[in-house]
Amino acid sequence: MTNQILYQIALTHLAEIGVITAKNLVSYCGGVQGVFEAKKNHLEKIPNIGTVRAQAILASKTEALKLAEAEIKFIEKNNLKPLFYTDENFPKRLLQCADSPVLLYYKGNANLNTRKIISIVGTRRITEYGKNQCEKLVEQLAAYQPLIISGLAYGVDITAHKSALKNKLETVGVVANGMDKMYPSAHVKYIKQMVECGGILTEYGFGEVANKENFPQRNRIVAGMCDAMIVIETAIKGGAMITAKLADSYNRDVFALPGKVGDIYSEGCNYLIKNNQATLFESADDIIKQLMWDVELLKPTTQQTLLFVDLSNDEKLIVDALQMGQTGIDDLINTTQLSHTATAGLLLQLELKGIVKAMPGKLFKL
């Protein structure tokens, strides 16, 4: 592997550095290698670094590089793919989230930037009602070939993964541990099949166990990678509620399965619906219509129409940037390198031409 990957992994081991600060360092130092070559006086001038943090970075560089070398050996031995946040294959939807990981470790063959991605979450103590509804939902969604994301945990998570595999859908498990410390051990038997038809994803290096504090961090990946999150069953408190609220804060569509009043594992879903933090769904049709997947059947006509629309060069930049799916204006600006004013004006023009549609959460799609 290249020296660049060595520095990318080492960046995650620097002392006193979180994901936002790490990205800031890379920007101010002209690249990840520049972070390790920067002198103290330069580091001190970077916003939110200062003298104490600069000293901590410099003091931890040698150890960080040593840990990165060991990580690379593990990666090569186990055929893992390190995905840095500037890489082409890094999940683009995650980049819309300010607290997205700097580096991910991936084993699998699913395209993490495929056009349709659904996250399914819920309680570890799934009821028979929840299990049946989850299996039925995945079966109904199968015709649209979404990638199914979940956390490989007991209950709703593993039901979603198994249902995806049964319906020949790709599914990715996002875990809260290193690839050598898989949790829960009871689900290791499903990993080989998931890697062949999906994958396993984590931001934790080898040797990292599934500590309690890792799960909320894992949940933000599950929330950020998807177009829509589906909550099957959950109590009023728990990881699924945290994940749903994260998805809502990331402007993702959130759907919740309603349940009987008084049922402990329906209280969370009912609460989300009642407080307008999730849309009630009774079948896959509700989700398909909300996400406009049914309209995509008209896409060939739309593509044909585009052939006859006279677009300026800048309009073409916007259209090309939207090919991946719905995107926020900030990401369009970063992709096209157009100004905010120009981008907003072009989006309005494209809306009037019937080419672009404005979506909730200040998102746009073709």
Tab-separated table of C-alpha atoms in Angstrom:
chain	number	residue	atom	x	y	z
A	1	MET	CA	0.000	0.000	0.000
A	2	THR	CA	1.082	3.591	-0.578
A	3	ASN	CA	2.584	6.022	1.922
A	4	GLN	CA	-0.583	8.059	1.487
A	5	ILE	CA	-2.640	5.295	3.115
A	6	LEU	CA	-0.074	5.071	5.921
A	7	TYR	CA	-0.614	8.765	6.703
A	8	GLN	CA	-4.394	8.470	6.327
A	9	ILE	CA	-4.572	5.710	8.916
A	10	ALA	CA	-2.056	7.437	11.191
A	11	LEU	CA	-4.213	10.585	11.153
A	12	THR	CA	-6.934	8.674	13.024
A	13	HIS	CA	-4.444	7.795	15.780
A	14	LEU	CA	-3.196	11.330	16.513
A	15	ALA	CA	-3.862	12.543	20.041
A	16	GLU	CA	-6.539	15.167	20.770
A	17	ILE	CA	-7.972	14.942	17.241
A	18	GLY	CA	-11.622	14.289	16.355
A	19	VAL	CA	-13.065	13.808	12.884
A	20	ILE	CA	-13.908	17.481	12.281
A	21	THR	CA	-10.503	18.688	13.456
A	22	ALA	CA	-8.766	15.986	11.399
A	23	LYS	CA	-10.435	17.200	8.197
A	24	ASN	CA	-9.556	20.777	9.134
A	25	LEU	CA	-5.906	19.796	9.576
A	26	VAL	CA	-5.795	18.136	6.159
A	27	SER	CA	-7.235	21.268	4.537
A	28	TYR	CA	-4.836	23.701	6.232
A	29	CYS	CA	-1.782	21.492	5.730
A	30	GLY	CA	-2.407	20.869	2.027
A	31	GLY	CA	-2.998	17.129	2.419
A	32	VAL	CA	-2.748	14.345	4.949
A	33	GLN	CA	1.018	13.953	4.626
A	34	GLY	CA	1.383	17.672	5.276
A	35	VAL	CA	-0.168	17.169	8.728
A	36	PHE	CA	2.800	14.986	9.703
A	37	GLU	CA	5.342	17.343	8.140
A	38	ALA	CA	3.930	20.541	9.661
A	39	LYS	CA	5.986	22.411	12.241
A	40	LYS	CA	4.641	23.485	15.604
A	41	ASN	CA	4.304	27.163	14.680
A	42	HIS	CA	2.185	26.270	11.653
A	43	LEU	CA	-0.071	23.877	13.610
A	44	GLU	CA	-0.625	26.474	16.333
A	45	LYS	CA	-2.089	28.932	13.805
A	46	ILE	CA	-4.734	26.489	12.555
A	47	PRO	CA	-8.202	27.259	13.997
A	48	ASN	CA	-9.074	25.232	17.119
A	49	ILE	CA	-5.558	23.792	17.446
A	50	GLY	CA	-3.476	26.113	19.617
A	51	THR	CA	-0.293	25.355	21.535
A	52	VAL	CA	-1.474	22.458	23.723
A	53	ARG	CA	-3.120	20.525	20.912
A	54	ALA	CA	-0.203	21.209	18.554
A	55	GLN	CA	2.181	19.725	21.111
A	56	ALA	CA	-0.070	16.666	21.520
A	57	ILE	CA	-0.133	16.130	17.742
A	58	LEU	CA	3.645	16.345	17.447
A	59	ALA	CA	4.189	14.078	20.456
A	60	SER	CA	1.866	11.382	19.093
A	61	LYS	CA	3.091	11.310	15.466
A	62	THR	CA	5.638	8.520	15.864
A	63	GLU	CA	3.249	6.223	17.720
A	64	ALA	CA	0.444	7.001	15.249
A	65	LEU	CA	2.618	5.961	12.299
A	66	LYS	CA	3.662	2.784	14.111
A	67	LEU	CA	0.021	1.861	14.726
A	68	ALA	CA	-0.768	2.615	11.082
A	69	GLU	CA	1.970	0.234	9.916
A	70	ALA	CA	0.464	-2.556	12.020
A	71	GLU	CA	-3.013	-1.726	10.681
A	72	ILE	CA	-1.794	-1.962	7.087
A	73	LYS	CA	-0.447	-5.469	7.727
A	74	PHE	CA	-3.862	-6.489	9.061
A	75	ILE	CA	-5.631	-4.862	6.091
A	76	GLU	CA	-3.456	-6.669	3.552
A	77	LYS	CA	-3.776	-10.017	5.322
A	78	ASN	CA	-7.583	-9.785	5.497
A	79	ASN	CA	-8.235	-8.162	2.130
A	80	LEU	CA	-9.837	-5.018	3.560
A	81	LYS	CA	-10.355	-1.746	1.720
A	82	PRO	CA	-9.442	1.448	3.594
A	83	LEU	CA	-11.692	4.308	2.443
A	84	PHE	CA	-10.439	7.835	3.217
A	85	TYR	CA	-12.984	10.634	3.104
A	86	THR	CA	-11.406	12.130	-0.020
A	87	ASP	CA	-11.486	8.801	-1.914
A	88	GLU	CA	-13.850	8.302	-4.836
A	89	ASN	CA	-15.375	5.183	-3.236
A	90	PHE	CA	-16.022	6.773	0.163
A	91	PRO	CA	-19.812	6.918	0.828
A	92	LYS	CA	-20.780	10.294	-0.658
A	93	ARG	CA	-23.948	10.588	1.413
A	94	LEU	CA	-21.808	10.528	4.558
A	95	LEU	CA	-19.872	13.551	3.329
A	96	GLN	CA	-23.059	15.582	3.770
A	97	CYS	CA	-22.690	15.016	7.545
A	98	ALA	CA	-20.200	17.265	9.349
A	99	ASP	CA	-19.297	14.521	11.845
A	100	SER	CA	-18.714	11.814	9.231
A	101	PRO	CA	-15.709	9.501	9.727
A	102	VAL	CA	-12.310	10.353	8.298
A	103	LEU	CA	-11.561	6.729	7.450
A	104	LEU	CA	-13.585	3.554	7.020
A	105	TYR	CA	-12.523	-0.082	6.724
A	106	TYR	CA	-14.603	-2.103	4.278
A	107	LYS	CA	-14.821	-5.732	3.254
A	108	GLY	CA	-17.311	-6.521	0.526
A	109	ASN	CA	-18.312	-5.764	-3.028
A	110	ALA	CA	-21.446	-3.589	-2.732
A	111	ASN	CA	-21.289	-0.094	-4.202
A	112	LEU	CA	-21.579	2.208	-1.177
A	113	ASN	CA	-22.696	4.992	-3.530
A	114	THR	CA	-25.430	3.034	-5.270
A	115	ARG	CA	-28.561	4.974	-6.169
A	116	LYS	CA	-30.911	3.547	-3.517
A	117	ILE	CA	-29.847	2.942	0.073
A	118	ILE	CA	-32.194	2.130	2.945
A	119	SER	CA	-31.235	1.780	6.615
A	120	ILE	CA	-33.375	-0.439	8.819
A	121	VAL	CA	-33.050	-0.179	12.620
A	122	GLY	CA	-34.908	-1.155	15.743
A	123	THR	CA	-34.918	-3.015	19.018
A	124	ARG	CA	-32.740	-6.011	19.783
A	125	ARG	CA	-35.825	-7.627	21.358
A	126	ILE	CA	-37.909	-7.808	18.210
A	127	THR	CA	-41.444	-9.169	18.592
A	128	GLU	CA	-43.109	-11.585	16.206
A	129	TYR	CA	-45.097	-8.646	14.822
A	130	GLY	CA	-41.919	-6.665	14.159
A	131	LYS	CA	-40.154	-9.647	12.615
A	132	ASN	CA	-43.028	-10.346	10.233
A	133	GLN	CA	-43.351	-6.693	9.236
A	134	CYS	CA	-39.602	-6.342	8.650
A	135	GLU	CA	-39.440	-9.450	6.467
A	136	LYS	CA	-42.528	-8.382	4.534
A	137	LEU	CA	-41.133	-4.874	3.987
A	138	VAL	CA	-37.795	-6.073	2.619
A	139	GLU	CA	-39.562	-8.523	0.329
A	140	GLN	CA	-41.759	-5.722	-1.042
A	141	LEU	CA	-38.783	-3.401	-1.558
A	142	ALA	CA	-36.778	-6.059	-3.397
A	143	ALA	CA	-38.156	-5.109	-6.824
A	144	TYR	CA	-36.394	-1.741	-6.508
A	145	GLN	CA	-33.031	-3.315	-5.576
A	146	PRO	CA	-32.017	-1.025	-2.698
A	147	LEU	CA	-28.880	-1.620	-0.658
A	148	ILE	CA	-29.987	-2.487	2.891
A	149	ILE	CA	-27.900	-1.026	5.731
A	150	SER	CA	-28.112	-2.080	9.375
A	151	GLY	CA	-25.917	-2.703	12.407
A	152	LEU	CA	-25.590	-6.532	12.538
A	153	ALA	CA	-27.037	-6.504	16.071
A	154	TYR	CA	-29.663	-8.865	17.488
A	155	GLY	CA	-33.319	-8.313	16.703
A	156	VAL	CA	-34.321	-5.926	13.928
A	157	ASP	CA	-30.785	-5.565	12.519
A	158	ILE	CA	-30.115	-9.218	11.816
A	159	THR	CA	-33.691	-9.727	10.624
A	160	ALA	CA	-33.143	-6.997	8.031
A	161	HIS	CA	-29.807	-8.476	6.908
A	162	LYS	CA	-31.195	-12.019	6.641
A	163	SER	CA	-34.287	-10.812	4.782
A	164	ALA	CA	-32.110	-8.904	2.326
A	165	LEU	CA	-30.005	-11.984	1.622
A	166	LYS	CA	-33.121	-14.122	1.241
A	167	ASN	CA	-34.465	-11.665	-1.365
A	168	LYS	CA	-31.113	-11.444	-3.177
A	169	LEU	CA	-30.490	-7.847	-2.091
A	170	GLU	CA	-27.077	-6.487	-1.162
A	171	THR	CA	-26.771	-5.697	2.529
A	172	VAL	CA	-24.017	-3.983	4.523
A	173	GLY	CA	-23.494	-4.344	8.257
A	174	VAL	CA	-21.967	-1.344	10.010
A	175	VAL	CA	-20.204	-2.574	13.145
A	176	ALA	CA	-18.863	-0.898	16.279
A	177	ASN	CA	-15.626	-2.884	16.461
A	178	GLY	CA	-12.531	-3.847	14.506
A	179	MET	CA	-12.798	-6.532	11.860
A	180	ASP	CA	-10.975	-9.023	14.104
A	181	LYS	CA	-13.351	-8.576	17.053
A	182	MET	CA	-16.743	-9.133	15.443
A	183	TYR	CA	-19.775	-8.550	17.651
A	184	PRO	CA	-22.045	-10.264	18.340
A	185	SER	CA	-20.190	-13.525	17.845
A	186	ALA	CA	-23.475	-15.323	17.128
A	187	HIS	CA	-23.735	-13.407	13.845
A	188	VAL	CA	-20.255	-14.181	12.546
A	189	LYS	CA	-21.809	-17.065	10.596
A	190	TYR	CA	-23.627	-14.547	8.373
A	191	ILE	CA	-20.585	-12.425	7.556
A	192	LYS	CA	-19.206	-14.551	4.705
A	193	GLN	CA	-22.523	-14.417	2.864
A	194	MET	CA	-22.850	-10.680	3.523
A	195	VAL	CA	-19.352	-9.995	2.200
A	196	GLU	CA	-20.245	-11.895	-0.962
A	197	CYS	CA	-23.533	-10.007	-1.339
A	198	GLY	CA	-22.900	-6.663	0.336
A	199	GLY	CA	-20.231	-6.112	2.955
A	200	ILE	CA	-19.072	-5.221	6.454
A	201	LEU	CA	-18.080	-1.634	7.285
A	202	THR	CA	-16.441	-0.037	10.324
A	203	GLU	CA	-14.408	3.005	11.310
A	204	TYR	CA	-12.530	1.003	13.947
A	205	GLY	CA	-9.160	-0.606	13.426
A	206	PHE	CA	-8.140	-4.108	14.426
A	207	GLY	CA	-8.109	-4.846	18.132
A	208	GLU	CA	-11.009	-2.448	18.855
A	209	VAL	CA	-13.800	-4.179	20.771
A	210	ALA	CA	-17.441	-3.123	20.733
A	211	ASN	CA	-17.321	-0.753	23.695
A	212	LYS	CA	-20.536	0.944	24.811
A	213	GLU	CA	-19.397	4.351	23.554
A	214	ASN	CA	-18.732	2.959	20.059
A	215	PHE	CA	-22.392	2.259	19.284
A	216	PRO	CA	-23.605	5.881	19.071
A	217	GLN	CA	-20.644	6.554	16.773
A	218	ARG	CA	-21.599	3.542	14.650
A	219	ASN	CA	-25.195	4.761	14.544
A	220	ARG	CA	-24.282	8.039	12.851
A	221	ILE	CA	-22.842	6.026	9.930
A	222	VAL	CA	-26.030	3.976	9.643
A	223	ALA	CA	-28.012	7.240	9.677
A	224	GLY	CA	-25.772	9.152	7.291
A	225	MET	CA	-25.271	6.523	4.597
A	226	CYS	CA	-28.917	6.148	3.637
A	227	ASP	CA	-31.576	7.956	1.636
A	228	ALA	CA	-34.199	6.868	4.142
A	229	MET	CA	-34.259	5.227	7.548
A	230	ILE	CA	-36.927	2.742	8.582
A	231	VAL	CA	-37.605	2.120	12.269
A	232	ILE	CA	-39.368	-1.211	12.803
A	233	GLU	CA	-39.766	-1.397	16.589
A	234	THR	CA	-38.106	0.445	19.456
A	235	ALA	CA	-38.670	1.412	23.057
A	236	ILE	CA	-38.852	5.102	23.907
A	237	LYS	CA	-35.143	5.045	24.795
A	238	GLY	CA	-32.372	3.187	23.009
A	239	GLY	CA	-29.984	3.105	20.099
A	240	ALA	CA	-32.684	3.011	17.429
A	241	MET	CA	-34.202	6.257	18.718
A	242	ILE	CA	-30.785	7.908	18.684
A	243	THR	CA	-30.187	6.697	15.134
A	244	ALA	CA	-33.609	7.890	13.941
A	245	LYS	CA	-33.072	11.351	15.398
A	246	LEU	CA	-29.611	11.499	13.806
A	247	ALA	CA	-31.132	10.596	10.431
A	248	ASP	CA	-33.726	13.337	10.883
A	249	SER	CA	-30.970	15.852	11.713
A	250	TYR	CA	-29.145	14.786	8.525
A	251	ASN	CA	-32.316	15.563	6.501
A	252	ARG	CA	-32.922	11.902	5.707
A	253	ASP	CA	-36.459	10.608	5.313
A	254	VAL	CA	-37.433	8.675	8.448
A	255	PHE	CA	-40.278	6.143	8.504
A	256	ALA	CA	-41.664	4.334	11.535
A	257	LEU	CA	-43.898	1.302	11.837
A	258	PRO	CA	-46.883	2.099	14.091
A	259	GLY	CA	-47.736	-0.297	16.884
A	260	LYS	CA	-50.316	-0.949	19.578
A	261	VAL	CA	-50.602	1.746	22.242
A	262	GLY	CA	-48.915	0.526	25.419
A	263	ASP	CA	-46.590	-1.982	23.744
A	264	ILE	CA	-43.110	-1.148	25.030
A	265	TYR	CA	-41.381	-1.812	21.703
A	266	SER	CA	-43.863	0.299	19.760
A	267	GLU	CA	-43.630	3.315	22.078
A	268	GLY	CA	-40.588	4.719	20.279
A	269	CYS	CA	-42.108	4.440	16.802
A	270	ASN	CA	-45.399	5.952	17.959
A	271	TYR	CA	-43.485	8.796	19.627
A	272	LEU	CA	-41.517	9.572	16.448
A	273	ILE	CA	-44.722	9.630	14.387
A	274	LYS	CA	-46.615	11.724	16.951
A	275	ASN	CA	-43.823	14.309	17.113
A	276	ASN	CA	-43.392	14.569	13.327
A	277	GLN	CA	-39.916	13.060	13.473
A	278	ALA	CA	-40.959	10.136	11.294
A	279	THR	CA	-43.578	9.335	8.680
A	280	LEU	CA	-45.998	6.526	9.445
A	281	PHE	CA	-45.766	3.612	7.025
A	282	GLU	CA	-48.036	0.594	6.729
A	283	SER	CA	-46.420	-1.044	3.697
A	284	ALA	CA	-43.526	-0.610	1.311
A	285	ASP	CA	-45.816	1.400	-1.000
A	286	ASP	CA	-45.790	4.299	1.475
A	287	ILE	CA	-41.992	4.402	1.361
A	288	ILE	CA	-41.754	3.895	-2.398
A	289	LYS	CA	-44.119	6.792	-3.078
A	290	GLN	CA	-42.435	9.123	-0.589
A	291	LEU	CA	-39.033	8.446	-2.157
A	292	MET	CA	-40.571	8.689	-5.653
A	293	TRP	CA	-39.122	5.348	-6.701
A	294	ASP	CA	-42.313	4.649	-8.609
A	295	VAL	CA	-41.722	7.809	-10.675
A	296	GLU	CA	-38.329	6.468	-11.724
A	297	LEU	CA	-40.149	4.187	-14.107
A	298	LEU	CA	-40.506	7.363	-16.188
A	299	LYS	CA	-36.775	8.029	-16.131
A	300	PRO	CA	-36.081	6.885	-19.729
A	301	THR	CA	-38.632	9.480	-20.906
A	302	THR	CA	-36.976	12.089	-18.717
A	303	GLN	CA	-33.567	11.206	-20.147
A	304	GLN	CA	-34.983	11.436	-23.652
A	305	THR	CA	-36.474	14.847	-22.831
A	306	LEU	CA	-33.075	16.071	-21.644
A	307	LEU	CA	-31.678	15.379	-25.100
A	308	PHE	CA	-33.933	18.084	-26.488
A	309	VAL	CA	-33.401	20.676	-23.754
A	310	ASP	CA	-30.867	23.375	-24.460
A	311	LEU	CA	-28.649	23.502	-21.365
A	312	SER	CA	-25.821	25.930	-20.680
A	313	ASN	CA	-22.443	24.553	-19.649
A	314	ASP	CA	-23.108	25.515	-16.021
A	315	GLU	CA	-26.540	23.869	-16.095
A	316	LYS	CA	-24.913	20.701	-17.385
A	317	LEU	CA	-22.539	20.786	-14.409
A	318	ILE	CA	-25.529	20.817	-12.044
A	319	VAL	CA	-27.320	18.024	-13.922
A	320	ASP	CA	-24.184	15.859	-13.932
A	321	ALA	CA	-23.709	16.427	-10.193
A	322	LEU	CA	-27.281	15.290	-9.520
A	323	GLN	CA	-26.898	11.981	-11.354
A	324	MET	CA	-26.028	10.238	-8.050
A	325	GLY	CA	-29.392	11.202	-6.547
A	326	GLN	CA	-30.717	13.933	-4.272
A	327	THR	CA	-28.007	16.335	-3.146
A	328	GLY	CA	-27.736	19.443	-0.966
A	329	ILE	CA	-26.761	22.831	-2.361
A	330	ASP	CA	-23.478	22.896	-0.419
A	331	ASP	CA	-22.398	19.617	-2.011
A	332	LEU	CA	-23.392	20.936	-5.451
A	333	ILE	CA	-21.220	23.993	-4.848
A	334	ASN	CA	-18.274	21.798	-3.820
A	335	THR	CA	-18.713	19.518	-6.844
A	336	THR	CA	-19.277	22.201	-9.500
A	337	GLN	CA	-17.040	24.902	-7.973
A	338	LEU	CA	-19.728	27.459	-8.804
A	339	SER	CA	-20.619	30.262	-6.386
A	340	HIS	CA	-23.589	29.977	-4.050
A	341	THR	CA	-25.479	32.677	-5.933
A	342	ALA	CA	-24.822	31.043	-9.314
A	343	THR	CA	-25.804	27.586	-8.044
A	344	ALA	CA	-29.063	28.826	-6.514
A	345	GLY	CA	-29.949	30.659	-9.730
A	346	LEU	CA	-29.177	27.636	-11.908
A	347	LEU	CA	-31.266	25.354	-9.697
A	348	LEU	CA	-34.219	27.720	-10.062
A	349	GLN	CA	-33.796	27.771	-13.863
A	350	LEU	CA	-33.628	23.980	-13.984
A	351	GLU	CA	-36.740	23.730	-11.793
A	352	LEU	CA	-38.633	25.990	-14.191
A	353	LYS	CA	-37.522	23.772	-17.074
A	354	GLY	CA	-38.886	20.722	-15.249
A	355	ILE	CA	-35.462	19.082	-14.942
A	356	VAL	CA	-34.738	19.515	-11.223
A	357	LYS	CA	-37.087	19.019	-8.275
A	358	ALA	CA	-36.627	20.635	-4.860
A	359	MET	CA	-36.970	18.142	-1.986
A	360	PRO	CA	-37.492	18.588	1.789
A	361	GLY	CA	-34.356	19.475	3.755
A	362	LYS	CA	-32.952	21.796	1.049
A	363	LEU	CA	-32.111	18.849	-1.182
A	364	PHE	CA	-32.460	18.642	-4.965
A	365	LYS	CA	-32.851	15.762	-7.409
A	366	LEU	CA	-33.377	15.243	-11.131
